[in-house]
Amino acid sequence: MTSPHKSLNERAAAEHLGLSVRTLQKRRFERQDPPYLKIGRSVRYRLEDLDAFLDAHRINPGKGAAHE
């Protein structure tokens, strides 16, 4: 049976988000999202956390804008 929580390494997580590995490292250092797992020296990101991070930064310009 496979785990329901797929996790990605730092490089794969950065690619999934469209960010650099260095940006993810900086965000971790500054205690900013996305959440991550630290197992020994290994850093992992859960796929659902990365997708939630993307959703939280989604901008829908048509919502709430006054249209003429």
PDB file of N, CA and C in Angstrom:
ATOM      1  N   MET A   1       0.841  -1.178   0.000  1.00  0.00           N
ATOM      2  CA  MET A   1       0.000   0.000   0.000  1.00  0.00           C
ATOM      3  C   MET A   1       0.886   1.241   0.000  1.00  0.00           C
ATOM      4  N   THR A   2       0.532   2.241  -0.804  1.00  0.00           N
ATOM      5  CA  THR A   2       1.333   3.452  -0.889  1.00  0.00           C
ATOM      6  C   THR A   2       0.783   4.517   0.054  1.00  0.00           C
ATOM      7  N   SER A   3       1.652   5.437   0.437  1.00  0.00           N
ATOM      8  CA  SER A   3       1.270   6.523   1.331  1.00  0.00           C
ATOM      9  C   SER A   3       0.356   7.511   0.604  1.00  0.00           C
ATOM     10  N   PRO A   4      -0.683   8.008   1.287  1.00  0.00           N
ATOM     11  CA  PRO A   4      -1.560   8.987   0.646  1.00  0.00           C
ATOM     12  C   PRO A   4      -0.902  10.366   0.544  1.00  0.00           C
ATOM     13  N   HIS A   5       0.226  10.556   1.232  1.00  0.00           N
ATOM     14  CA  HIS A   5       0.917  11.839   1.229  1.00  0.00           C
ATOM     15  C   HIS A   5       2.184  11.748   0.386  1.00  0.00           C
ATOM     16  N   LYS A   6       2.101  12.197  -0.848  1.00  0.00           N
ATOM     17  CA  LYS A   6       3.274  12.190  -1.710  1.00  0.00           C
ATOM     18  C   LYS A   6       4.153  13.367  -1.325  1.00  0.00           C
ATOM     19  N   SER A   7       5.448  13.096  -1.167  1.00  0.00           N
ATOM     20  CA  SER A   7       6.365  14.179  -0.836  1.00  0.00           C
ATOM     21  C   SER A   7       7.419  14.309  -1.928  1.00  0.00           C
ATOM     22  N   LEU A   8       7.885  15.530  -2.091  1.00  0.00           N
ATOM     23  CA  LEU A   8       8.876  15.849  -3.109  1.00  0.00           C
ATOM     24  C   LEU A   8      10.136  16.374  -2.447  1.00  0.00           C
ATOM     25  N   ASN A   9      11.268  16.100  -3.070  1.00  0.00           N
ATOM     26  CA  ASN A   9      12.501  16.694  -2.564  1.00  0.00           C
ATOM     27  C   ASN A   9      12.530  18.167  -2.938  1.00  0.00           C
ATOM     28  N   GLU A  10      13.541  18.845  -2.460  1.00  0.00           N
ATOM     29  CA  GLU A  10      13.650  20.291  -2.643  1.00  0.00           C
ATOM     30  C   GLU A  10      13.637  20.704  -4.120  1.00  0.00           C
ATOM     31  N   ARG A  11      14.370  20.010  -4.925  1.00  0.00           N
ATOM     32  CA  ARG A  11      14.456  20.350  -6.354  1.00  0.00           C
ATOM     33  C   ARG A  11      13.120  20.155  -7.052  1.00  0.00           C
ATOM     34  N   ALA A  12      12.465  19.025  -6.787  1.00  0.00           N
ATOM     35  CA  ALA A  12      11.170  18.746  -7.414  1.00  0.00           C
ATOM     36  C   ALA A  12      10.109  19.725  -6.919  1.00  0.00           C
ATOM     37  N   ALA A  13      10.161  20.095  -5.634  1.00  0.00           N
ATOM     38  CA  ALA A  13       9.208  21.058  -5.085  1.00  0.00           C
ATOM     39  C   ALA A  13       9.390  22.425  -5.739  1.00  0.00           C
ATOM     40  N   ALA A  14      10.628  22.841  -5.900  1.00  0.00           N
ATOM     41  CA  ALA A  14      10.906  24.124  -6.549  1.00  0.00           C
ATOM     42  C   ALA A  14      10.378  24.119  -7.978  1.00  0.00           C
ATOM     43  N   GLU A  15      10.596  23.039  -8.676  1.00  0.00           N
ATOM     44  CA  GLU A  15      10.099  22.928 -10.052  1.00  0.00           C
ATOM     45  C   GLU A  15       8.573  22.972 -10.086  1.00  0.00           C
ATOM     46  N   HIS A  16       7.935  22.272  -9.171  1.00  0.00           N
ATOM     47  CA  HIS A  16       6.465  22.244  -9.101  1.00  0.00           C
ATOM     48  C   HIS A  16       5.910  23.650  -8.886  1.00  0.00           C
ATOM     49  N   LEU A  17       6.599  24.446  -8.067  1.00  0.00           N
ATOM     50  CA  LEU A  17       6.147  25.804  -7.752  1.00  0.00           C
ATOM     51  C   LEU A  17       6.606  26.846  -8.765  1.00  0.00           C
ATOM     52  N   GLY A  18       7.565  26.487  -9.602  1.00  0.00           N
ATOM     53  CA  GLY A  18       8.115  27.458 -10.539  1.00  0.00           C
ATOM     54  C   GLY A  18       9.061  28.433  -9.854  1.00  0.00           C
ATOM     55  N   LEU A  19       9.683  27.991  -8.772  1.00  0.00           N
ATOM     56  CA  LEU A  19      10.636  28.797  -8.025  1.00  0.00           C
ATOM     57  C   LEU A  19      12.009  28.157  -8.086  1.00  0.00           C
ATOM     58  N   SER A  20      13.013  28.893  -7.672  1.00  0.00           N
ATOM     59  CA  SER A  20      14.354  28.314  -7.594  1.00  0.00           C
ATOM     60  C   SER A  20      14.509  27.587  -6.257  1.00  0.00           C
ATOM     61  N   VAL A  21      15.444  26.652  -6.225  1.00  0.00           N
ATOM     62  CA  VAL A  21      15.766  25.957  -4.981  1.00  0.00           C
ATOM     63  C   VAL A  21      16.216  26.979  -3.945  1.00  0.00           C
ATOM     64  N   ARG A  22      16.993  27.951  -4.366  1.00  0.00           N
ATOM     65  CA  ARG A  22      17.494  28.983  -3.454  1.00  0.00           C
ATOM     66  C   ARG A  22      16.345  29.775  -2.828  1.00  0.00           C
ATOM     67  N   THR A  23      15.293  30.054  -3.592  1.00  0.00           N
ATOM     68  CA  THR A  23      14.135  30.763  -3.045  1.00  0.00           C
ATOM     69  C   THR A  23      13.453  29.927  -1.962  1.00  0.00           C
ATOM     70  N   LEU A  24      13.298  28.631  -2.205  1.00  0.00           N
ATOM     71  CA  LEU A  24      12.712  27.759  -1.183  1.00  0.00           C
ATOM     72  C   LEU A  24      13.577  27.739   0.070  1.00  0.00           C
ATOM     73  N   GLN A  25      14.896  27.673  -0.114  1.00  0.00           N
ATOM     74  CA  GLN A  25      15.804  27.670   1.034  1.00  0.00           C
ATOM     75  C   GLN A  25      15.666  28.962   1.836  1.00  0.00           C
ATOM     76  N   LYS A  26      15.566  30.074   1.143  1.00  0.00           N
ATOM     77  CA  LYS A  26      15.417  31.370   1.803  1.00  0.00           C
ATOM     78  C   LYS A  26      14.093  31.433   2.564  1.00  0.00           C
ATOM     79  N   ARG A  27      13.032  30.943   1.955  1.00  0.00           N
ATOM     80  CA  ARG A  27      11.726  30.952   2.611  1.00  0.00           C
ATOM     81  C   ARG A  27      11.747  30.086   3.873  1.00  0.00           C
ATOM     82  N   ARG A  28      12.434  28.940   3.828  1.00  0.00           N
ATOM     83  CA  ARG A  28      12.559  28.092   5.023  1.00  0.00           C
ATOM     84  C   ARG A  28      13.320  28.832   6.119  1.00  0.00           C
ATOM     85  N   PHE A  29      14.419  29.452   5.751  1.00  0.00           N
ATOM     86  CA  PHE A  29      15.241  30.186   6.709  1.00  0.00           C
ATOM     87  C   PHE A  29      14.438  31.296   7.384  1.00  0.00           C
ATOM     88  N   GLU A  30      13.554  31.942   6.623  1.00  0.00           N
ATOM     89  CA  GLU A  30      12.734  33.036   7.134  1.00  0.00           C
ATOM     90  C   GLU A  30      11.408  32.548   7.732  1.00  0.00           C
ATOM     91  N   ARG A  31      11.252  31.228   7.839  1.00  0.00           N
ATOM     92  CA  ARG A  31      10.052  30.604   8.413  1.00  0.00           C
ATOM     93  C   ARG A  31       8.774  31.018   7.684  1.00  0.00           C
ATOM     94  N   GLN A  32       8.844  31.030   6.344  1.00  0.00           N
ATOM     95  CA  GLN A  32       7.687  31.352   5.517  1.00  0.00           C
ATOM     96  C   GLN A  32       7.157  30.083   4.860  1.00  0.00           C
ATOM     97  N   ASP A  33       5.881  30.150   4.430  1.00  0.00           N
ATOM     98  CA  ASP A  33       5.299  29.028   3.679  1.00  0.00           C
ATOM     99  C   ASP A  33       6.075  28.805   2.401  1.00  0.00           C
ATOM    100  N   PRO A  34       6.023  27.643   1.825  1.00  0.00           N
ATOM    101  CA  PRO A  34       5.170  26.505   2.148  1.00  0.00           C
ATOM    102  C   PRO A  34       5.755  25.662   3.285  1.00  0.00           C
ATOM    103  N   PRO A  35       4.864  24.935   3.995  1.00  0.00           N
ATOM    104  CA  PRO A  35       5.326  24.034   5.051  1.00  0.00           C
ATOM    105  C   PRO A  35       6.235  22.950   4.469  1.00  0.00           C
ATOM    106  N   TYR A  36       7.105  22.432   5.302  1.00  0.00           N
ATOM    107  CA  TYR A  36       8.019  21.377   4.854  1.00  0.00           C
ATOM    108  C   TYR A  36       8.242  20.358   5.961  1.00  0.00           C
ATOM    109  N   LEU A  37       8.803  19.243   5.581  1.00  0.00           N
ATOM    110  CA  LEU A  37       9.159  18.186   6.525  1.00  0.00           C
ATOM    111  C   LEU A  37      10.680  18.117   6.608  1.00  0.00           C
ATOM    112  N   LYS A  38      11.192  17.890   7.781  1.00  0.00           N
ATOM    113  CA  LYS A  38      12.638  17.735   7.958  1.00  0.00           C
ATOM    114  C   LYS A  38      12.848  16.371   8.589  1.00  0.00           C
ATOM    115  N   ILE A  39      13.449  15.472   7.831  1.00  0.00           N
ATOM    116  CA  ILE A  39      13.705  14.116   8.294  1.00  0.00           C
ATOM    117  C   ILE A  39      15.209  13.927   8.269  1.00  0.00           C
ATOM    118  N   GLY A  40      15.819  14.016   9.438  1.00  0.00           N
ATOM    119  CA  GLY A  40      17.281  14.019   9.483  1.00  0.00           C
ATOM    120  C   GLY A  40      17.778  15.272   8.789  1.00  0.00           C
ATOM    121  N   ARG A  41      18.621  15.111   7.802  1.00  0.00           N
ATOM    122  CA  ARG A  41      19.106  16.243   7.020  1.00  0.00           C
ATOM    123  C   ARG A  41      18.312  16.440   5.741  1.00  0.00           C
ATOM    124  N   SER A  42      17.351  15.576   5.521  1.00  0.00           N
ATOM    125  CA  SER A  42      16.553  15.619   4.304  1.00  0.00           C
ATOM    126  C   SER A  42      15.355  16.546   4.460  1.00  0.00           C
ATOM    127  N   VAL A  43      15.106  17.362   3.447  1.00  0.00           N
ATOM    128  CA  VAL A  43      13.953  18.264   3.421  1.00  0.00           C
ATOM    129  C   VAL A  43      12.979  17.738   2.379  1.00  0.00           C
ATOM    130  N   ARG A  44      11.732  17.636   2.771  1.00  0.00           N
ATOM    131  CA  ARG A  44      10.681  17.163   1.875  1.00  0.00           C
ATOM    132  C   ARG A  44       9.492  18.109   1.955  1.00  0.00           C
ATOM    133  N   TYR A  45       8.753  18.194   0.854  1.00  0.00           N
ATOM    134  CA  TYR A  45       7.539  18.989   0.770  1.00  0.00           C
ATOM    135  C   TYR A  45       6.401  18.072   0.363  1.00  0.00           C
ATOM    136  N   ARG A  46       5.292  18.143   1.106  1.00  0.00           N
ATOM    137  CA  ARG A  46       4.125  17.347   0.732  1.00  0.00           C
ATOM    138  C   ARG A  46       3.433  18.032  -0.441  1.00  0.00           C
ATOM    139  N   LEU A  47       3.048  17.240  -1.423  1.00  0.00           N
ATOM    140  CA  LEU A  47       2.419  17.771  -2.625  1.00  0.00           C
ATOM    141  C   LEU A  47       1.171  18.581  -2.299  1.00  0.00           C
ATOM    142  N   GLU A  48       0.358  18.115  -1.360  1.00  0.00           N
ATOM    143  CA  GLU A  48      -0.860  18.863  -1.030  1.00  0.00           C
ATOM    144  C   GLU A  48      -0.536  20.210  -0.386  1.00  0.00           C
ATOM    145  N   ASP A  49       0.579  20.308   0.348  1.00  0.00           N
ATOM    146  CA  ASP A  49       0.989  21.600   0.914  1.00  0.00           C
ATOM    147  C   ASP A  49       1.444  22.562  -0.186  1.00  0.00           C
ATOM    148  N   LEU A  50       2.137  22.033  -1.179  1.00  0.00           N
ATOM    149  CA  LEU A  50       2.582  22.881  -2.290  1.00  0.00           C
ATOM    150  C   LEU A  50       1.387  23.395  -3.092  1.00  0.00           C
ATOM    151  N   ASP A  51       0.418  22.521  -3.330  1.00  0.00           N
ATOM    152  CA  ASP A  51      -0.772  22.933  -4.070  1.00  0.00           C
ATOM    153  C   ASP A  51      -1.586  23.954  -3.275  1.00  0.00           C
ATOM    154  N   ALA A  52      -1.672  23.784  -1.951  1.00  0.00           N
ATOM    155  CA  ALA A  52      -2.372  24.751  -1.108  1.00  0.00           C
ATOM    156  C   ALA A  52      -1.647  26.099  -1.136  1.00  0.00           C
ATOM    157  N   PHE A  53      -0.324  26.074  -1.158  1.00  0.00           N
ATOM    158  CA  PHE A  53       0.479  27.296  -1.239  1.00  0.00           C
ATOM    159  C   PHE A  53       0.174  28.030  -2.543  1.00  0.00           C
ATOM    160  N   LEU A  54       0.116  27.285  -3.643  1.00  0.00           N
ATOM    161  CA  LEU A  54      -0.218  27.893  -4.932  1.00  0.00           C
ATOM    162  C   LEU A  54      -1.628  28.472  -4.919  1.00  0.00           C
ATOM    163  N   ASP A  55      -2.574  27.721  -4.371  1.00  0.00           N
ATOM    164  CA  ASP A  55      -3.962  28.197  -4.300  1.00  0.00           C
ATOM    165  C   ASP A  55      -4.072  29.475  -3.477  1.00  0.00           C
ATOM    166  N   ALA A  56      -3.300  29.568  -2.397  1.00  0.00           N
ATOM    167  CA  ALA A  56      -3.344  30.744  -1.519  1.00  0.00           C
ATOM    168  C   ALA A  56      -2.810  31.993  -2.217  1.00  0.00           C
ATOM    169  N   HIS A  57      -2.004  31.800  -3.256  1.00  0.00           N
ATOM    170  CA  HIS A  57      -1.416  32.927  -3.973  1.00  0.00           C
ATOM    171  C   HIS A  57      -2.097  33.179  -5.319  1.00  0.00           C
ATOM    172  N   ARG A  58      -3.230  32.544  -5.511  1.00  0.00           N
ATOM    173  CA  ARG A  58      -3.984  32.706  -6.756  1.00  0.00           C
ATOM    174  C   ARG A  58      -4.734  34.025  -6.731  1.00  0.00           C
ATOM    175  N   ILE A  59      -4.646  34.760  -7.798  1.00  0.00           N
ATOM    176  CA  ILE A  59      -5.362  36.026  -7.933  1.00  0.00           C
ATOM    177  C   ILE A  59      -6.331  35.891  -9.085  1.00  0.00           C
ATOM    178  N   ASN A  60      -7.596  36.190  -8.791  1.00  0.00           N
ATOM    179  CA  ASN A  60      -8.630  36.153  -9.817  1.00  0.00           C
ATOM    180  C   ASN A  60      -9.065  37.587 -10.065  1.00  0.00           C
ATOM    181  N   PRO A  61      -8.532  38.236 -11.095  1.00  0.00           N
ATOM    182  CA  PRO A  61      -8.801  39.647 -11.308  1.00  0.00           C
ATOM    183  C   PRO A  61     -10.265  39.968 -11.583  1.00  0.00           C
ATOM    184  N   GLY A  62     -11.061  39.024 -12.012  1.00  0.00           N
ATOM    185  CA  GLY A  62     -12.455  39.281 -12.306  1.00  0.00           C
ATOM    186  C   GLY A  62     -13.345  39.328 -11.081  1.00  0.00           C
ATOM    187  N   LYS A  63     -12.903  38.767  -9.974  1.00  0.00           N
ATOM    188  CA  LYS A  63     -13.702  38.726  -8.761  1.00  0.00           C
ATOM    189  C   LYS A  63     -13.628  40.049  -8.004  1.00  0.00           C
ATOM    190  N   GLY A  64     -14.762  40.621  -7.728  1.00  0.00           N
ATOM    191  CA  GLY A  64     -14.833  41.822  -6.917  1.00  0.00           C
ATOM    192  C   GLY A  64     -14.422  43.100  -7.623  1.00  0.00           C
ATOM    193  N   ALA A  65     -14.019  43.012  -8.874  1.00  0.00           N
ATOM    194  CA  ALA A  65     -13.615  44.216  -9.597  1.00  0.00           C
ATOM    195  C   ALA A  65     -14.843  44.889 -10.185  1.00  0.00           C
ATOM    196  N   ALA A  66     -14.851  46.188 -10.147  1.00  0.00           N
ATOM    197  CA  ALA A  66     -15.967  46.944 -10.742  1.00  0.00           C
ATOM    198  C   ALA A  66     -15.796  46.966 -12.257  1.00  0.00           C
ATOM    199  N   HIS A  67     -16.834  46.528 -12.954  1.00  0.00           N
ATOM    200  CA  HIS A  67     -16.794  46.518 -14.415  1.00  0.00           C
ATOM    201  C   HIS A  67     -17.683  47.630 -14.948  1.00  0.00           C
ATOM    202  N   GLU A  68     -17.238  48.296 -15.955  1.00  0.00           N
ATOM    203  CA  GLU A  68     -18.033  49.370 -16.563  1.00  0.00           C
ATOM    204  C   GLU A  68     -18.700  48.885 -17.815  1.00  0.00           C
TER     205      GLU A  68
END
